[in-house]
JSON list of C-alpha atoms in Angstrom, two decimals:
[
{"chain": "V", "resi": 695, "resn": "MET", "atom": "CA", "xyz": [-105.28, 27.62, 28.69]},
{"chain": "V", "resi": 696, "resn": "GLU", "atom": "CA", "xyz": [-104.89, 24.48, 26.64]},
{"chain": "V", "resi": 697, "resn": "CYS", "atom": "CA", "xyz": [-101.41, 22.88, 26.86]},
{"chain": "V", "resi": 698, "resn": "VAL", "atom": "CA", "xyz": [-99.97, 22.42, 23.36]},
{"chain": "V", "resi": 699, "resn": "THR", "atom": "CA", "xyz": [-97.35, 19.64, 23.15]},
{"chain": "V", "resi": 700, "resn": "VAL", "atom": "CA", "xyz": [-96.34, 20.25, 19.52]},
{"chain": "V", "resi": 701, "resn": "ILE", "atom": "CA", "xyz": [-96.41, 23.45, 17.59]},
{"chain": "V", "resi": 702, "resn": "LEU", "atom": "CA", "xyz": [-94.07, 22.62, 14.75]},
{"chain": "V", "resi": 703, "resn": "LEU", "atom": "CA", "xyz": [-93.13, 19.11, 13.89]},
{"chain": "V", "resi": 704, "resn": "VAL", "atom": "CA", "xyz": [-90.21, 18.79, 11.46]},
{"chain": "V", "resi": 705, "resn": "THR", "atom": "CA", "xyz": [-90.31, 15.28, 10.03]},
{"chain": "V", "resi": 706, "resn": "LEU", "atom": "CA", "xyz": [-87.00, 14.21, 8.49]},
{"chain": "V", "resi": 707, "resn": "LEU", "atom": "CA", "xyz": [-87.68, 12.30, 5.25]},
{"chain": "V", "resi": 708, "resn": "VAL", "atom": "CA", "xyz": [-85.62, 10.07, 3.02]},
{"chain": "V", "resi": 709, "resn": "ARG", "atom": "CA", "xyz": [-83.04, 11.46, 0.61]},
{"chain": "V", "resi": 710, "resn": "GLY", "atom": "CA", "xyz": [-84.42, 12.58, -2.73]},
{"chain": "V", "resi": 711, "resn": "LEU", "atom": "CA", "xyz": [-82.71, 13.25, -6.07]},
{"chain": "V", "resi": 712, "resn": "GLU", "atom": "CA", "xyz": [-82.65, 16.99, -5.36]},
{"chain": "V", "resi": 713, "resn": "GLY", "atom": "CA", "xyz": [-81.62, 16.78, -1.70]},
{"chain": "V", "resi": 714, "resn": "ARG", "atom": "CA", "xyz": [-83.57, 16.35, 1.50]},
{"chain": "V", "resi": 715, "resn": "THR", "atom": "CA", "xyz": [-87.25, 16.92, 2.10]},
{"chain": "V", "resi": 716, "resn": "PHE", "atom": "CA", "xyz": [-88.79, 18.01, 5.45]},
{"chain": "V", "resi": 717, "resn": "GLU", "atom": "CA", "xyz": [-92.46, 18.23, 6.31]},
{"chain": "V", "resi": 718, "resn": "ILE", "atom": "CA", "xyz": [-93.25, 21.10, 8.71]},
{"chain": "V", "resi": 719, "resn": "TYR", "atom": "CA", "xyz": [-96.57, 20.90, 10.56]},
{"chain": "V", "resi": 720, "resn": "ASN", "atom": "CA", "xyz": [-98.51, 23.40, 12.76]},
{"chain": "V", "resi": 721, "resn": "ASN", "atom": "CA", "xyz": [-100.30, 21.46, 15.51]},
{"chain": "V", "resi": 722, "resn": "HIS", "atom": "CA", "xyz": [-101.35, 24.64, 17.34]},
{"chain": "V", "resi": 723, "resn": "ASN", "atom": "CA", "xyz": [-104.65, 26.45, 17.48]},
{"chain": "V", "resi": 724, "resn": "GLU", "atom": "CA", "xyz": [-103.08, 29.59, 16.11]},
{"chain": "V", "resi": 725, "resn": "ASP", "atom": "CA", "xyz": [-101.36, 30.51, 12.88]},
{"chain": "V", "resi": 726, "resn": "VAL", "atom": "CA", "xyz": [-97.55, 30.23, 13.04]},
{"chain": "V", "resi": 727, "resn": "TRP", "atom": "CA", "xyz": [-95.14, 31.80, 10.48]},
{"chain": "V", "resi": 728, "resn": "VAL", "atom": "CA", "xyz": [-92.07, 29.79, 9.96]},
{"chain": "V", "resi": 729, "resn": "GLY", "atom": "CA", "xyz": [-88.68, 31.53, 9.49]},
{"chain": "V", "resi": 730, "resn": "THR", "atom": "CA", "xyz": [-85.95, 29.80, 7.64]},
{"chain": "V", "resi": 731, "resn": "LEU", "atom": "CA", "xyz": [-82.26, 30.62, 7.44]},
{"chain": "V", "resi": 732, "resn": "GLY", "atom": "CA", "xyz": [-79.41, 28.62, 5.84]},
{"chain": "V", "resi": 733, "resn": "ASN", "atom": "CA", "xyz": [-75.98, 28.64, 7.43]},
{"chain": "V", "resi": 734, "resn": "ASN", "atom": "CA", "xyz": [-73.39, 30.95, 5.93]},
{"chain": "V", "resi": 735, "resn": "GLY", "atom": "CA", "xyz": [-73.43, 30.62, 2.14]},
{"chain": "V", "resi": 736, "resn": "MET", "atom": "CA", "xyz": [-76.41, 28.22, 2.04]},
{"chain": "V", "resi": 737, "resn": "VAL", "atom": "CA", "xyz": [-79.91, 28.90, 0.70]},
{"chain": "V", "resi": 738, "resn": "ALA", "atom": "CA", "xyz": [-82.80, 29.91, 2.88]},
{"chain": "V", "resi": 739, "resn": "PRO", "atom": "CA", "xyz": [-85.56, 27.38, 2.10]},
{"chain": "V", "resi": 740, "resn": "ASN", "atom": "CA", "xyz": [-89.00, 28.62, 0.92]},
{"chain": "V", "resi": 741, "resn": "ASN", "atom": "CA", "xyz": [-87.79, 32.15, 0.38]},
{"chain": "V", "resi": 742, "resn": "GLY", "atom": "CA", "xyz": [-86.99, 32.47, 4.07]},
{"chain": "V", "resi": 743, "resn": "GLY", "atom": "CA", "xyz": [-90.40, 32.09, 5.48]},
{"chain": "V", "resi": 744, "resn": "PHE", "atom": "CA", "xyz": [-94.01, 30.82, 5.11]},
{"chain": "V", "resi": 745, "resn": "LYS", "atom": "CA", "xyz": [-97.26, 30.69, 6.91]},
{"chain": "V", "resi": 746, "resn": "LEU", "atom": "CA", "xyz": [-98.79, 27.56, 8.49]},
{"chain": "V", "resi": 747, "resn": "GLY", "atom": "CA", "xyz": [-102.44, 27.96, 9.30]},
{"chain": "V", "resi": 748, "resn": "ARG", "atom": "CA", "xyz": [-103.80, 26.86, 12.75]},
{"chain": "V", "resi": 749, "resn": "GLY", "atom": "CA", "xyz": [-104.10, 23.15, 13.20]},
{"chain": "V", "resi": 750, "resn": "GLU", "atom": "CA", "xyz": [-107.50, 21.72, 14.17]},
{"chain": "V", "resi": 751, "resn": "ARG", "atom": "CA", "xyz": [-106.46, 19.25, 16.83]},
{"chain": "V", "resi": 752, "resn": "PRO", "atom": "CA", "xyz": [-106.07, 16.41, 17.12]},
{"chain": "V", "resi": 753, "resn": "THR", "atom": "CA", "xyz": [-106.12, 15.05, 13.51]},
{"chain": "V", "resi": 754, "resn": "ALA", "atom": "CA", "xyz": [-105.78, 18.05, 10.99]},
{"chain": "V", "resi": 755, "resn": "PHE", "atom": "CA", "xyz": [-102.55, 19.91, 10.71]},
{"chain": "V", "resi": 756, "resn": "ASP", "atom": "CA", "xyz": [-101.37, 22.55, 8.22]},
{"chain": "V", "resi": 757, "resn": "MET", "atom": "CA", "xyz": [-98.19, 21.28, 6.55]},
{"chain": "V", "resi": 758, "resn": "THR", "atom": "CA", "xyz": [-95.51, 22.68, 4.14]},
{"chain": "V", "resi": 759, "resn": "THR", "atom": "CA", "xyz": [-92.87, 20.62, 2.38]},
{"chain": "V", "resi": 760, "resn": "VAL", "atom": "CA", "xyz": [-89.35, 22.12, 2.47]},
{"chain": "V", "resi": 761, "resn": "THR", "atom": "CA", "xyz": [-86.55, 20.76, 0.08]},
{"chain": "V", "resi": 762, "resn": "VAL", "atom": "CA", "xyz": [-82.90, 21.59, 0.73]},
{"chain": "V", "resi": 763, "resn": "PRO", "atom": "CA", "xyz": [-79.74, 20.40, -1.07]},
{"chain": "V", "resi": 764, "resn": "GLU", "atom": "CA", "xyz": [-77.54, 17.70, 0.28]},
{"chain": "V", "resi": 765, "resn": "GLY", "atom": "CA", "xyz": [-75.02, 19.09, 2.79]},
{"chain": "V", "resi": 766, "resn": "TRP", "atom": "CA", "xyz": [-77.43, 21.87, 3.78]},
{"chain": "V", "resi": 767, "resn": "GLY", "atom": "CA", "xyz": [-77.29, 23.40, 7.27]},
{"chain": "V", "resi": 768, "resn": "GLY", "atom": "CA", "xyz": [-79.59, 25.95, 8.84]},
{"chain": "V", "resi": 769, "resn": "ARG", "atom": "CA", "xyz": [-82.41, 26.67, 11.15]},
{"chain": "V", "resi": 770, "resn": "PHE", "atom": "CA", "xyz": [-86.22, 26.93, 11.33]},
{"chain": "V", "resi": 771, "resn": "TRP", "atom": "CA", "xyz": [-88.14, 28.90, 13.88]},
{"chain": "V", "resi": 772, "resn": "GLY", "atom": "CA", "xyz": [-91.79, 29.68, 14.66]},
{"chain": "V", "resi": 773, "resn": "ARG", "atom": "CA", "xyz": [-93.04, 33.26, 14.58]},
{"chain": "V", "resi": 774, "resn": "THR", "atom": "CA", "xyz": [-96.19, 34.27, 16.26]},
{"chain": "V", "resi": 775, "resn": "GLY", "atom": "CA", "xyz": [-98.55, 37.26, 16.26]},
{"chain": "V", "resi": 776, "resn": "CYS", "atom": "CA", "xyz": [-97.61, 38.33, 12.84]},
{"chain": "V", "resi": 777, "resn": "ASN", "atom": "CA", "xyz": [-99.36, 40.87, 10.71]},
{"chain": "V", "resi": 778, "resn": "PHE", "atom": "CA", "xyz": [-98.29, 41.33, 7.10]},
{"chain": "V", "resi": 779, "resn": "ASP", "atom": "CA", "xyz": [-99.73, 43.59, 4.41]},
{"chain": "V", "resi": 780, "resn": "GLN", "atom": "CA", "xyz": [-100.47, 42.34, 0.83]},
{"chain": "V", "resi": 781, "resn": "ASN", "atom": "CA", "xyz": [-96.75, 42.85, -0.08]},
{"chain": "V", "resi": 782, "resn": "GLY", "atom": "CA", "xyz": [-95.55, 40.61, 2.80]},
{"chain": "V", "resi": 783, "resn": "ASN", "atom": "CA", "xyz": [-94.22, 43.57, 4.93]},
{"chain": "V", "resi": 784, "resn": "GLY", "atom": "CA", "xyz": [-95.05, 43.62, 8.65]},
{"chain": "V", "resi": 785, "resn": "LEU", "atom": "CA", "xyz": [-93.97, 42.51, 12.07]},
{"chain": "V", "resi": 786, "resn": "CYS", "atom": "CA", "xyz": [-94.24, 39.49, 14.36]},
{"chain": "V", "resi": 787, "resn": "GLU", "atom": "CA", "xyz": [-94.63, 39.63, 18.17]},
{"chain": "V", "resi": 788, "resn": "THR", "atom": "CA", "xyz": [-92.05, 36.77, 18.49]},
{"chain": "V", "resi": 789, "resn": "GLY", "atom": "CA", "xyz": [-89.29, 35.56, 16.18]},
{"chain": "V", "resi": 790, "resn": "ASP", "atom": "CA", "xyz": [-89.53, 38.52, 13.84]},
{"chain": "V", "resi": 791, "resn": "CYS", "atom": "CA", "xyz": [-86.90, 38.54, 11.08]},
{"chain": "V", "resi": 792, "resn": "GLY", "atom": "CA", "xyz": [-86.37, 41.60, 8.85]},
{"chain": "V", "resi": 793, "resn": "ARG", "atom": "CA", "xyz": [-89.96, 42.93, 9.09]},
{"chain": "V", "resi": 794, "resn": "GLY", "atom": "CA", "xyz": [-91.40, 40.64, 6.46]},
{"chain": "V", "resi": 795, "resn": "LEU", "atom": "CA", "xyz": [-92.97, 37.25, 5.63]},
{"chain": "V", "resi": 796, "resn": "SER", "atom": "CA", "xyz": [-89.60, 36.33, 3.83]},
{"chain": "V", "resi": 797, "resn": "CYS", "atom": "CA", "xyz": [-86.71, 36.76, 6.18]},
{"chain": "V", "resi": 798, "resn": "ASN", "atom": "CA", "xyz": [-84.29, 37.59, 3.34]},
{"chain": "V", "resi": 799, "resn": "GLY", "atom": "CA", "xyz": [-81.25, 36.18, 5.20]},
{"chain": "V", "resi": 800, "resn": "ALA", "atom": "CA", "xyz": [-82.19, 37.55, 8.61]},
{"chain": "V", "resi": 801, "resn": "GLY", "atom": "CA", "xyz": [-82.31, 35.44, 11.59]},
{"chain": "V", "resi": 802, "resn": "GLY", "atom": "CA", "xyz": [-85.19, 35.54, 14.09]},
{"chain": "V", "resi": 803, "resn": "VAL", "atom": "CA", "xyz": [-85.16, 38.09, 16.84]},
{"chain": "V", "resi": 804, "resn": "PRO", "atom": "CA", "xyz": [-84.87, 36.40, 20.26]},
{"chain": "V", "resi": 805, "resn": "PRO", "atom": "CA", "xyz": [-86.59, 35.00, 22.07]},
{"chain": "V", "resi": 806, "resn": "ALA", "atom": "CA", "xyz": [-87.39, 32.18, 19.54]},
{"chain": "V", "resi": 807, "resn": "THR", "atom": "CA", "xyz": [-87.31, 28.37, 19.79]},
{"chain": "V", "resi": 808, "resn": "LEU", "atom": "CA", "xyz": [-84.98, 26.91, 17.06]},
{"chain": "V", "resi": 809, "resn": "VAL", "atom": "CA", "xyz": [-84.70, 23.68, 15.09]},
{"chain": "V", "resi": 810, "resn": "GLU", "atom": "CA", "xyz": [-81.10, 23.44, 13.91]},
{"chain": "V", "resi": 811, "resn": "ILE", "atom": "CA", "xyz": [-80.18, 20.97, 11.19]},
{"chain": "V", "resi": 812, "resn": "THR", "atom": "CA", "xyz": [-76.84, 19.98, 9.63]},
{"chain": "V", "resi": 813, "resn": "LEU", "atom": "CA", "xyz": [-76.93, 17.48, 6.85]},
{"chain": "V", "resi": 814, "resn": "LYS", "atom": "CA", "xyz": [-73.66, 15.50, 6.10]},
{"chain": "V", "resi": 815, "resn": "GLY", "atom": "CA", "xyz": [-71.85, 17.09, 9.02]},
{"chain": "V", "resi": 816, "resn": "PHE", "atom": "CA", "xyz": [-68.99, 15.54, 10.99]},
{"chain": "V", "resi": 817, "resn": "GLY", "atom": "CA", "xyz": [-68.33, 12.12, 9.75]},
{"chain": "V", "resi": 818, "resn": "GLY", "atom": "CA", "xyz": [-70.83, 12.57, 6.93]},
{"chain": "V", "resi": 819, "resn": "LEU", "atom": "CA", "xyz": [-73.64, 12.21, 9.49]},
{"chain": "V", "resi": 820, "resn": "ASP", "atom": "CA", "xyz": [-76.83, 14.30, 9.88]},
{"chain": "V", "resi": 821, "resn": "TYR", "atom": "CA", "xyz": [-77.41, 16.25, 13.13]},
{"chain": "V", "resi": 822, "resn": "TYR", "atom": "CA", "xyz": [-80.52, 18.04, 14.31]},
{"chain": "V", "resi": 823, "resn": "ASP", "atom": "CA", "xyz": [-81.68, 19.51, 17.59]},
{"chain": "V", "resi": 824, "resn": "ILE", "atom": "CA", "xyz": [-84.09, 21.84, 19.25]},
{"chain": "V", "resi": 825, "resn": "SER", "atom": "CA", "xyz": [-82.18, 24.82, 20.83]},
{"chain": "V", "resi": 826, "resn": "LEU", "atom": "CA", "xyz": [-83.23, 27.33, 23.32]},
{"chain": "V", "resi": 827, "resn": "VAL", "atom": "CA", "xyz": [-80.01, 29.36, 22.83]},
{"chain": "V", "resi": 828, "resn": "ASP", "atom": "CA", "xyz": [-82.17, 32.20, 21.54]},
{"chain": "V", "resi": 829, "resn": "GLY", "atom": "CA", "xyz": [-84.88, 31.68, 24.31]},
{"chain": "V", "resi": 830, "resn": "PHE", "atom": "CA", "xyz": [-88.22, 30.06, 23.95]},
{"chain": "V", "resi": 831, "resn": "ASN", "atom": "CA", "xyz": [-91.47, 31.12, 22.19]},
{"chain": "V", "resi": 832, "resn": "VAL", "atom": "CA", "xyz": [-93.20, 28.00, 20.95]},
{"chain": "V", "resi": 833, "resn": "PRO", "atom": "CA", "xyz": [-93.00, 24.21, 21.72]},
{"chain": "V", "resi": 834, "resn": "MET", "atom": "CA", "xyz": [-91.37, 22.26, 18.90]},
{"chain": "V", "resi": 835, "resn": "SER", "atom": "CA", "xyz": [-90.43, 18.69, 18.17]},
{"chain": "V", "resi": 836, "resn": "VAL", "atom": "CA", "xyz": [-88.36, 16.84, 15.55]},
{"chain": "V", "resi": 837, "resn": "SER", "atom": "CA", "xyz": [-88.90, 13.30, 14.56]},
{"chain": "V", "resi": 838, "resn": "CYS", "atom": "CA", "xyz": [-87.94, 10.80, 11.81]},
{"chain": "V", "resi": 839, "resn": "ARG", "atom": "CA", "xyz": [-90.62, 9.30, 9.70]},
{"chain": "V", "resi": 840, "resn": "ALA", "atom": "CA", "xyz": [-89.20, 5.80, 10.21]},
{"chain": "V", "resi": 841, "resn": "ASN", "atom": "CA", "xyz": [-87.25, 3.96, 12.81]},
{"chain": "V", "resi": 842, "resn": "VAL", "atom": "CA", "xyz": [-83.64, 4.77, 11.82]},
{"chain": "V", "resi": 843, "resn": "ASN", "atom": "CA", "xyz": [-81.91, 2.22, 14.03]},
{"chain": "V", "resi": 844, "resn": "GLY", "atom": "CA", "xyz": [-81.70, -0.28, 11.13]},
{"chain": "V", "resi": 845, "resn": "ASN", "atom": "CA", "xyz": [-79.67, 2.27, 9.17]},
{"chain": "V", "resi": 846, "resn": "CYS", "atom": "CA", "xyz": [-77.43, 3.30, 12.00]},
{"chain": "V", "resi": 847, "resn": "PRO", "atom": "CA", "xyz": [-73.68, 3.21, 11.11]},
{"chain": "V", "resi": 848, "resn": "SER", "atom": "CA", "xyz": [-71.97, 0.32, 12.85]},
{"chain": "V", "resi": 849, "resn": "GLU", "atom": "CA", "xyz": [-69.74, 2.56, 14.97]},
{"chain": "V", "resi": 850, "resn": "LEU", "atom": "CA", "xyz": [-72.73, 4.28, 16.48]},
{"chain": "V", "resi": 851, "resn": "ARG", "atom": "CA", "xyz": [-74.93, 1.22, 17.12]},
{"chain": "V", "resi": 852, "resn": "GLN", "atom": "CA", "xyz": [-76.04, 0.20, 20.61]},
{"chain": "V", "resi": 853, "resn": "SER", "atom": "CA", "xyz": [-77.08, -3.41, 20.57]},
{"chain": "V", "resi": 854, "resn": "GLY", "atom": "CA", "xyz": [-79.51, -5.09, 22.92]},
{"chain": "V", "resi": 855, "resn": "THR", "atom": "CA", "xyz": [-82.11, -7.89, 22.89]},
{"chain": "V", "resi": 856, "resn": "GLY", "atom": "CA", "xyz": [-83.13, -8.39, 19.28]},
{"chain": "V", "resi": 857, "resn": "GLY", "atom": "CA", "xyz": [-80.44, -6.33, 17.57]},
{"chain": "V", "resi": 858, "resn": "VAL", "atom": "CA", "xyz": [-79.83, -2.56, 17.34]},
{"chain": "V", "resi": 859, "resn": "VAL", "atom": "CA", "xyz": [-81.89, -0.78, 19.93]},
{"chain": "V", "resi": 860, "resn": "ALA", "atom": "CA", "xyz": [-80.39, 2.66, 19.63]},
{"chain": "V", "resi": 861, "resn": "CYS", "atom": "CA", "xyz": [-78.18, 4.92, 17.55]},
{"chain": "V", "resi": 862, "resn": "LYS", "atom": "CA", "xyz": [-75.65, 7.00, 19.47]},
{"chain": "V", "resi": 863, "resn": "SER", "atom": "CA", "xyz": [-74.64, 10.53, 18.57]},
{"chain": "V", "resi": 864, "resn": "ALA", "atom": "CA", "xyz": [-71.17, 10.92, 17.04]},
{"chain": "V", "resi": 865, "resn": "CYS", "atom": "CA", "xyz": [-70.33, 13.03, 20.13]},
{"chain": "V", "resi": 866, "resn": "LEU", "atom": "CA", "xyz": [-71.24, 10.23, 22.44]},
{"chain": "V", "resi": 867, "resn": "ALA", "atom": "CA", "xyz": [-69.72, 7.45, 20.37]},
{"chain": "V", "resi": 868, "resn": "PHE", "atom": "CA", "xyz": [-66.41, 9.25, 19.80]},
{"chain": "V", "resi": 869, "resn": "ASN", "atom": "CA", "xyz": [-66.31, 11.08, 23.06]},
{"chain": "V", "resi": 870, "resn": "THR", "atom": "CA", "xyz": [-66.10, 14.48, 21.39]},
{"chain": "V", "resi": 871, "resn": "ASP", "atom": "CA", "xyz": [-68.14, 17.69, 22.14]}
]
């Protein structure tokens, strides 16, 4: 069985006039249906779900752009083994959410690997992580499109030879959990 290092890659992009934009890629040899859920009171991007066709490694990936408002918080997860009818009704073997292509406010049924994002959280900073709190179903990664060390707030900077070499998390810098 081929080892897949990246199934979904969420690339954090620069701020736009209407909020933030993420590019979500499928770098897997199987189709993946992405589930989306906003935190309480926040919109679920892309109607709560969408399909990413299989990637043809190593250079071609299916990609969807997702735009969310400033201050958004929520999660993305990969669903696998899905079968939907022409109306978008159906089930997924992993990460199912409300028996449809659109999750309609439902979270994924565990086990499912999560990408969690909070924009303008504590201290006005952005936070993101990959969580296995709901278990694991697909490998995922999150990356920034550019090196963000140059834009790191002064209180989070770690300096070294040649300037800022890292940007600490707020939890690390302020000794909070």
